[in-house]
XYZ file of C-alpha atoms in Angstrom:
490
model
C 144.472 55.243 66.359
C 147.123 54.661 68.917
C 150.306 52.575 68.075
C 149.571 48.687 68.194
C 152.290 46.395 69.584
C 152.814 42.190 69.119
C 155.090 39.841 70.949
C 156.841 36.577 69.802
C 158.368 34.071 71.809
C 160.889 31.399 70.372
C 161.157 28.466 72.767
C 165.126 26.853 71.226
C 166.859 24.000 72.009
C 169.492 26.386 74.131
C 167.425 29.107 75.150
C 164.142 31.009 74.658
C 163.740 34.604 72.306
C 161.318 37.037 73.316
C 160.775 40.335 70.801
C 158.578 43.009 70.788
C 157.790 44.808 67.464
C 155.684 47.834 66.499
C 152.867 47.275 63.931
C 155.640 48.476 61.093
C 158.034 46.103 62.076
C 160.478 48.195 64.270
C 161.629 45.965 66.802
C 161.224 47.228 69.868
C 163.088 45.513 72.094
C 164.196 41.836 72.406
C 165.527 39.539 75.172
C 166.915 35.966 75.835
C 167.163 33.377 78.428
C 170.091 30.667 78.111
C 169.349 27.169 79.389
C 170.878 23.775 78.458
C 169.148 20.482 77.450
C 170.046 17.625 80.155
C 172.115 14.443 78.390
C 171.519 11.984 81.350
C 173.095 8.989 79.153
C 174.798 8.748 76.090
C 171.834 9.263 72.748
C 169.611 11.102 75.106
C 168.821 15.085 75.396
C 165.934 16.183 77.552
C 164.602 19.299 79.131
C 162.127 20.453 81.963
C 159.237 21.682 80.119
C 158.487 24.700 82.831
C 162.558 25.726 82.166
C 160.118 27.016 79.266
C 157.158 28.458 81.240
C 159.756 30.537 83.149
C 162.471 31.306 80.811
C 159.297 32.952 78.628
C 157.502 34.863 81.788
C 161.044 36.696 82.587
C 161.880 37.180 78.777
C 158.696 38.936 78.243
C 159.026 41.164 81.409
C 162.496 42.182 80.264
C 161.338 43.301 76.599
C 158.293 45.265 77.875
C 160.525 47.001 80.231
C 163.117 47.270 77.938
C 160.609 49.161 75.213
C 158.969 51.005 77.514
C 155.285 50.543 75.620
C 151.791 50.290 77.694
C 150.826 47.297 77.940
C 147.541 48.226 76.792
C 149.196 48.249 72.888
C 150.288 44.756 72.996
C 147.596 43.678 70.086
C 148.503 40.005 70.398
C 151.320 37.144 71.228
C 152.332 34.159 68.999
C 154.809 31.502 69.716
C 157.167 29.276 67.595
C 159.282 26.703 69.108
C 161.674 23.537 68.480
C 160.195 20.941 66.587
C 159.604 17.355 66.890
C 160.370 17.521 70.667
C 157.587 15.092 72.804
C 155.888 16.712 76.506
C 153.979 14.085 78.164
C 150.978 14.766 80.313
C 149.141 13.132 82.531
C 145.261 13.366 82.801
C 145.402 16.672 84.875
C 147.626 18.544 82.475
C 150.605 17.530 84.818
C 153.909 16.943 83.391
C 154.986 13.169 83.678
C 158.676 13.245 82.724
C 161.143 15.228 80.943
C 160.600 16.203 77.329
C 162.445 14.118 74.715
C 164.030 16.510 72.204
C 164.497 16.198 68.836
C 168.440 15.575 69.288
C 167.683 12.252 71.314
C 168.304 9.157 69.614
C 167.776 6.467 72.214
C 165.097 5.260 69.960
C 167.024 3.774 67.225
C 165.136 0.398 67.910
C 161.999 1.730 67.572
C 162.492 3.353 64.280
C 164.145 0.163 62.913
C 161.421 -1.550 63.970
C 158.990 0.820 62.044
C 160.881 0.849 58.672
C 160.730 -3.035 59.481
C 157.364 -4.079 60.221
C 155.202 -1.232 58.145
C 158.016 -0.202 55.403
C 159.986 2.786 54.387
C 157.704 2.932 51.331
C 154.396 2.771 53.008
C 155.128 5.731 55.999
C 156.217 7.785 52.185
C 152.610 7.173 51.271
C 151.109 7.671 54.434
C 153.180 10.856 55.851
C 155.671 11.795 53.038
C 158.464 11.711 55.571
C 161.074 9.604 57.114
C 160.904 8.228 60.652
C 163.877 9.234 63.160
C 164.820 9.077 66.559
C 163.872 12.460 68.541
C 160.859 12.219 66.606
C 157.081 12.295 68.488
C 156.144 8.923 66.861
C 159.356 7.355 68.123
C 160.127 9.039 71.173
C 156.156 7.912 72.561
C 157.168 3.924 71.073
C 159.941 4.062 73.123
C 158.042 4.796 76.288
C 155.781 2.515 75.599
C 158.330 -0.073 75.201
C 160.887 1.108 78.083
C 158.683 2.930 80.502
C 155.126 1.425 81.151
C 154.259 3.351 83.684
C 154.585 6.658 81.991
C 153.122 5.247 79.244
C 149.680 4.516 81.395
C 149.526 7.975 82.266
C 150.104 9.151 79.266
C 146.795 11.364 77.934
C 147.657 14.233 76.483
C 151.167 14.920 74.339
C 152.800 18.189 73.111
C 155.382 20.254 71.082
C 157.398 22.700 72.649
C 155.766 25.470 72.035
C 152.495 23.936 72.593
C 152.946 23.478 76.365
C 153.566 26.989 77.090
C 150.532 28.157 75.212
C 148.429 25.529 76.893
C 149.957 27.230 80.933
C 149.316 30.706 79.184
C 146.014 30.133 77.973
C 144.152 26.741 79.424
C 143.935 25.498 76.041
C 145.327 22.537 73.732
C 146.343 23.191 70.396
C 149.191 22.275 67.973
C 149.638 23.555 64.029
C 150.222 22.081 61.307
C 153.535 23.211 60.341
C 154.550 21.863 64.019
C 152.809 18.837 64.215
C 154.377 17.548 60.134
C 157.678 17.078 62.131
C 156.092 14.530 64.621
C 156.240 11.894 61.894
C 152.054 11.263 62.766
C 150.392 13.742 60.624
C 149.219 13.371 56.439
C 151.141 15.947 55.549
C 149.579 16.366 52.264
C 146.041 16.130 53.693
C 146.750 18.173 56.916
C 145.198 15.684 59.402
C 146.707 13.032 62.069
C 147.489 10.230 60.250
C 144.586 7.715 61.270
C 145.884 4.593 59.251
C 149.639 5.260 61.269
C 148.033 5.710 64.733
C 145.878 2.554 64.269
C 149.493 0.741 63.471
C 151.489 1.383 66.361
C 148.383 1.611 68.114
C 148.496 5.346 69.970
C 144.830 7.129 70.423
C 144.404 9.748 68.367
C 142.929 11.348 71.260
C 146.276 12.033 72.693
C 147.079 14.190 70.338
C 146.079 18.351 70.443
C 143.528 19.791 67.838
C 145.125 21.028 64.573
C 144.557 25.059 63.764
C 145.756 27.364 61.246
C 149.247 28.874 62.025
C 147.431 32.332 62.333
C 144.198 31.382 64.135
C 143.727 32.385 67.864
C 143.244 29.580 70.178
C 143.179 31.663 73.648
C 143.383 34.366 75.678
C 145.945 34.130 78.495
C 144.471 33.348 81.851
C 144.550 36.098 84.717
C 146.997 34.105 86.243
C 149.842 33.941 83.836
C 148.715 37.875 82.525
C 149.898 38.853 86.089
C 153.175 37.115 85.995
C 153.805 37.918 82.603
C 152.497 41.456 83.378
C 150.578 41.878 80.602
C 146.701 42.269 80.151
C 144.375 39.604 81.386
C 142.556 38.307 78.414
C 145.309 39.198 75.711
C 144.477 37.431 72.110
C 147.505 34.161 72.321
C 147.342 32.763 68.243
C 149.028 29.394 67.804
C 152.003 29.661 66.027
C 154.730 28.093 64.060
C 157.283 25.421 64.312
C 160.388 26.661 63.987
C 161.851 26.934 61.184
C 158.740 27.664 59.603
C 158.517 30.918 61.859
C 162.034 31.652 61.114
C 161.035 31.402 57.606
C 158.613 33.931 57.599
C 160.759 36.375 59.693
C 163.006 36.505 56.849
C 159.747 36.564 54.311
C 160.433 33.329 52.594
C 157.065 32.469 51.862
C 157.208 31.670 47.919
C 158.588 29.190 45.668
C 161.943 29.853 44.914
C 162.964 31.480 47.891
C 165.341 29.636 50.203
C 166.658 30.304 53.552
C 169.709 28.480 55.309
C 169.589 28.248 59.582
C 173.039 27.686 61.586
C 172.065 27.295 65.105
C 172.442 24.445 67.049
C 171.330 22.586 64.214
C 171.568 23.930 60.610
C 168.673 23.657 58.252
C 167.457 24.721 54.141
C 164.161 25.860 53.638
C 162.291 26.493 50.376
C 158.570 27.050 50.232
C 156.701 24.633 47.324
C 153.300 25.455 45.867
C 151.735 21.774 46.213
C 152.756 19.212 47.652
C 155.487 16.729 46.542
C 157.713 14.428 48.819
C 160.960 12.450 48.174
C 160.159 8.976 47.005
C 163.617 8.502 48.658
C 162.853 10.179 51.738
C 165.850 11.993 52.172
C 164.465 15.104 52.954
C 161.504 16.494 54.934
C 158.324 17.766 53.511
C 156.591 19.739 55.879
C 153.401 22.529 55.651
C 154.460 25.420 55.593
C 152.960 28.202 58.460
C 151.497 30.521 55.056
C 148.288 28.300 54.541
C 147.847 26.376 51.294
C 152.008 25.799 50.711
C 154.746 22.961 51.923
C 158.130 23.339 51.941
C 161.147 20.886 51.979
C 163.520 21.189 54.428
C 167.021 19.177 54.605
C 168.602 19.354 58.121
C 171.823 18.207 59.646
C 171.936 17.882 63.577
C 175.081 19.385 64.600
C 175.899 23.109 63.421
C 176.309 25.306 66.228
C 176.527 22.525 68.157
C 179.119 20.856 66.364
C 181.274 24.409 67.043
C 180.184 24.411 70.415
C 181.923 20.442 71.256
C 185.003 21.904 69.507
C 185.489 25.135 72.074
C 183.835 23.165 75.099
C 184.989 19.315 74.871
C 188.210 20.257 73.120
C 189.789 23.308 73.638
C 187.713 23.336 77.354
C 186.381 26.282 76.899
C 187.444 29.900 77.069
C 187.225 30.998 73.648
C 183.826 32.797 72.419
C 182.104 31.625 69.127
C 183.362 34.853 67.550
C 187.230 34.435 68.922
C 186.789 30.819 66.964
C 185.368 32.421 64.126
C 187.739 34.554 63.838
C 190.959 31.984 64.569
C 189.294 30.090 61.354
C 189.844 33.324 59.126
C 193.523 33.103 59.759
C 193.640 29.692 57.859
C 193.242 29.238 54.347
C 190.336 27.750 52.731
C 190.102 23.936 52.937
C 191.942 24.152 56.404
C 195.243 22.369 54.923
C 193.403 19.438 53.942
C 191.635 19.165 57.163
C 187.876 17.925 56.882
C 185.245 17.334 59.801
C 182.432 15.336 59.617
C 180.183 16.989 61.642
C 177.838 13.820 62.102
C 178.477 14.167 66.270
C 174.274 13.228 66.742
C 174.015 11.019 63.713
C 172.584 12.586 60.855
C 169.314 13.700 58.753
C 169.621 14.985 55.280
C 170.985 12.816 52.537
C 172.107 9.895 54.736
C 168.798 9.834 57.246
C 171.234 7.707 59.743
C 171.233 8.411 63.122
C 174.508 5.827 63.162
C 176.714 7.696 61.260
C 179.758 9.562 63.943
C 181.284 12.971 63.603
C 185.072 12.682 62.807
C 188.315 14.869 61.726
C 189.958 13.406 58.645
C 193.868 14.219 58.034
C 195.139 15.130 61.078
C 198.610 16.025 60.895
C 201.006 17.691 62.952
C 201.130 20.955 61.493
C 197.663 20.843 62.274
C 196.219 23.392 65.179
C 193.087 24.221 67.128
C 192.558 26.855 64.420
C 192.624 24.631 61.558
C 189.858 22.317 63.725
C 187.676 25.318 64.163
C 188.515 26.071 60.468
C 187.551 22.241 59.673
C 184.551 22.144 61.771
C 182.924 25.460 60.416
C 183.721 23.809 56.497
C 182.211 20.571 57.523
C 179.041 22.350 58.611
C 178.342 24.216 55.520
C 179.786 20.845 53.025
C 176.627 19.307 54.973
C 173.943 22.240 54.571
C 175.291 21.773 50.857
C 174.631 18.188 50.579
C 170.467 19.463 50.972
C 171.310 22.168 48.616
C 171.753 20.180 45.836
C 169.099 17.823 46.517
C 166.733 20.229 46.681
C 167.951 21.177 43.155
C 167.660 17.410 42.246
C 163.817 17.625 43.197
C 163.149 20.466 40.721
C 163.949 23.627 42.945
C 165.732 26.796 42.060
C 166.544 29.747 43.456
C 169.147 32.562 43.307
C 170.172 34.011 46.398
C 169.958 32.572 50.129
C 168.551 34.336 53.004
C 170.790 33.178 55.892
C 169.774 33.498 59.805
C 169.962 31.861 62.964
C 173.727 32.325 65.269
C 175.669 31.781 62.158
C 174.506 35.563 61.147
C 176.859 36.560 63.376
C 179.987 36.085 62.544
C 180.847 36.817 58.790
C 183.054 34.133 57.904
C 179.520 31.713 58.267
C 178.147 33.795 55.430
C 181.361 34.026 53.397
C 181.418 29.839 53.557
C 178.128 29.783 52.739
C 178.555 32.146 49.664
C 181.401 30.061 48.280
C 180.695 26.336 48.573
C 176.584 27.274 47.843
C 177.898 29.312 44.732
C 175.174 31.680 45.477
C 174.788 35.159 47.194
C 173.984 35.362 50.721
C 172.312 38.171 52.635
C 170.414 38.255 55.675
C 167.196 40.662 57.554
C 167.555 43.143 59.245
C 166.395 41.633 62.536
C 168.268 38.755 63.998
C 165.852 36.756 65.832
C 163.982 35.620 62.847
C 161.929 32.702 64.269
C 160.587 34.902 67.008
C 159.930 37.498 64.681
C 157.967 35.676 62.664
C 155.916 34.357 65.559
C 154.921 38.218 66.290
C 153.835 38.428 62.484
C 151.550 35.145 62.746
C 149.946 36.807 65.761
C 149.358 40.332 63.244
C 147.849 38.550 61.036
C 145.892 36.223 63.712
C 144.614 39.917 65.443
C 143.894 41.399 61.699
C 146.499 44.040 62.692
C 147.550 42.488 58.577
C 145.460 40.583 56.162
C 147.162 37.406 55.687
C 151.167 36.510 56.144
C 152.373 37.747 52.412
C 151.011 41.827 53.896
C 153.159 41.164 57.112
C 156.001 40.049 55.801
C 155.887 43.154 52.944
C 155.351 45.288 55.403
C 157.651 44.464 58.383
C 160.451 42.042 56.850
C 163.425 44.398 55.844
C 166.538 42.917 53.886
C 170.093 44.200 54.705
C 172.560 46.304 52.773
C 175.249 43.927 52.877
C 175.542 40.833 50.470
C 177.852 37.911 50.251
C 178.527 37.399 46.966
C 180.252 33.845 45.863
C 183.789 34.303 44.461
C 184.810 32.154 41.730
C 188.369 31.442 42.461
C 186.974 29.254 46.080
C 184.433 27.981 44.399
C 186.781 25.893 42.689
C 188.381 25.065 45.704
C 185.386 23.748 47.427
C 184.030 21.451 44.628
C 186.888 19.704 45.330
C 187.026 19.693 48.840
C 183.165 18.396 48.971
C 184.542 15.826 46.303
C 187.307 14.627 49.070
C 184.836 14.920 52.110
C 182.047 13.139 50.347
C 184.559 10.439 49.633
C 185.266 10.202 53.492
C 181.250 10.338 53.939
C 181.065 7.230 51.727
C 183.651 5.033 53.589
């Protein structure tokens, strides 16, 4: 039997991933196309959906030239792709306006409105999650409070990765995993919320069908097969949100495993067997991509991107990520009593407030760009720790974190996260985890593997190299997070 390929596209918030993997795993090849979300006012982040369509087409001609393979082995392609993001079409499939990502927060009133007039407590019963700006629910309330028009056209809406399927294949679709971070589906009961819809009053008929993670919904159309140059009639299965494809490229797929994202965002993820939400609602509860499982997932907005402000906005550019990086090494730990709250988008796990503002804290003169890039990398990982522990308040344990996303890349991320985590830190062996994962969902989708726990056993591979906490910091950090929590709470 000849050698079977798979592809998996990642659709980010700063740029789409496109790998190629044999059916063992072996990567192949992989490629990347940067582009930028729009912020055409203060609170708001959009993006051309077909920035998408064609970052993907010339991603996926680069990897198959890159590998080399016939085209004839490419078994199947899955997708995963930034979550709670809203596409808008119109009755022909045509796009009415930008996307609204999930890093908009222009509707604050519409959210305050919710948690008003049907109650924090009653969306915990009816979707087991908070309500926030760049949300679907919110972001379609706000058009149909601020833009009428688009709002009468409005027929059909979509998730990131959702719309490219649908100009690959013809076909509408959305999973599970995806659709939980809308704020409109039952996450327990895996269905559109029908009590929620018929309160704010959106059809359920604009919304996609719901599928399994792993099931095909398409074939792509002779159309895009040509531009993508790939076979006409190739199996397309629907995918993953995410962070729940990034989960399963680094095989965390049981309880007690945990991963930790820095990208332009940071996020924790740890699978749970049944379902249980935060009476609090401080933390997401999403279905997981593996069928039958959930997982809670604590986020804060501004990771990468909080790093990213710093060399851009502040030091106007000219350094790389790893030149900052590697500045913050030269200063000791706690950046000589530096903090940064890296709140610069508001912020999601504990504080669910999209009001609360990024700031340094003890600014001195001795103080440099270093120690800010020192400050700002600290701040990050204080915030991922904040979930941490809440997690651990809900009843979760674990022992080691599996670590991915840009932060991978530098080791002073995975050092940080070591010592204020107290916990050792390792990563996989392929860096593009999300899109990775994508190309396992469409495995299993094709049967080229029987169900997600055989893929990931048989493709994900760990890395030598471990971060392992050292006591002597972790000292130090309990009481920097002390100090910087302190700040938090003023």
């Amino acid at each position: 039997m000849k050698a079977q390929h798979l592809l998996g596209i990642d659709i980010g918030t700063s740029g789409l991933k496109c790998v190629l993997i044999a059916e063992d795993g072996q990567l192949r090849a992989s490629a990347f196309r940067e582009y930028t979300p729009d912020l055409p006012r203060p609170g708001w982040a959009e993006q051309d959906p077909d920035v998408w369509l064609h970052a993907a087409i010339a991603a996926v001609r680069e990897a198959i030239e890159i590998a080399g393979v016939d085209r004839d082995s490419i078994a199947g392609l899955g997708l995963s792709g930034q979550m709670h993001s809203a596409v808008l079409l119109d009755r022909d499939q045509r796009v009415i306006r930008p996307a609204i990502l999930w890093l908009d927060t222009r509707s604050l009133k519409q959210v305050e409105s919710l948690n008003r007039t049907i109650g924090r407590s009653q969306l915990a019963e009816w979707i087991g999650n908070p309500v926030m700006p760049g949300f679907m629910l919110s972001s379609l309330l706000w058009v149909k409070e601020e833009e009428p028009p688009s709002w009468q056209r409005l027929a059909q809406v979509l998730l990131a990765k959702d719309y490219v399927r649908l100009r690959l294949t013809g076909e509408l679709a959305t999973d599970t995993s995806d659709a939980s971070s809308t704020a409109l589906l039952d996450v327990q009961q895996r269905a559109w919320c029908a009590e929620l819809l018929r309160a704010v009053d959106i059809p359920i008929e604009r919304l996609p069908p719901l599928r399994s993670s792993v099931e095909k919904v398409g074939q792509l159309l002779p159309e895009m097969a040509k531009a993508l140059g790939l076979p006409a009639g190739l199996p397309v299965i629907c995918g993953a949100g995410d962070q729940e494809a990034q989960a399963i490229g680094n095989g965390i797929i049981r309880s007690g495993s945990l991963s930790s994202t820095i990208g332009t965002g940071g996020q924790l993820f740890t699978p749970i067997e049944r379902y249980r939400s935060d009476p609090q609602l401080r933390i997401h509860t999403f279905c997981h991509a593996v069928p039958e499982m959930w997982h809670w997932q604590a986020a804060t907005l501004t990771a990468g991107a909080a790093l990213r402000w710093l060399r851009d906005e502040v030091l106007g550019g000219g350094y790389s990520y790893s030149e900052l990086a590697n500045a913050a090494l030269t200063i000791a730990p706690g950046a000589e009593g530096l903090l940064f709250r890296p709140y610069l988008a508001g912020e999601r796990t504990p504080h669910m407030d999209p009001n609360l503002r990024g700031a340094f804290v003890g600014l001195t003169l001795r103080h440099s760009w270093r120690h800010m890039a020192r400050a700002v990398m600290e701040g990050v990982v204080f915030s991922l720790f904040d979930g941490l522990e809440l997690m651990r308040d809900l009843g979760a344990n674990f022992d080691q974190v599996i670590a991915s996303g840009g932060g991978t890349k530098h080791p002073l991320w995975l050092q940080l996260q070591a010592d204020v985590f107290g916990l050792e830190v390792r990563t996989t062996q392929t860096p593009e985890a999300a899109a990775f994962g994508a190309a396992l969902l469409a495995g299993v989708g094709v049967g080229l593997y029987e169900d997600v726990s055989q893929a990931c056993e048989r493709c994900v591979k760990w890395s030598a190299e471990i971060y392992r906490p050292r006591a002597e910091l972790l000292v130090v950090y309990r009481e920097r997070m002390k100090r910087w929590r302190s700040v938090i709470d003023r």
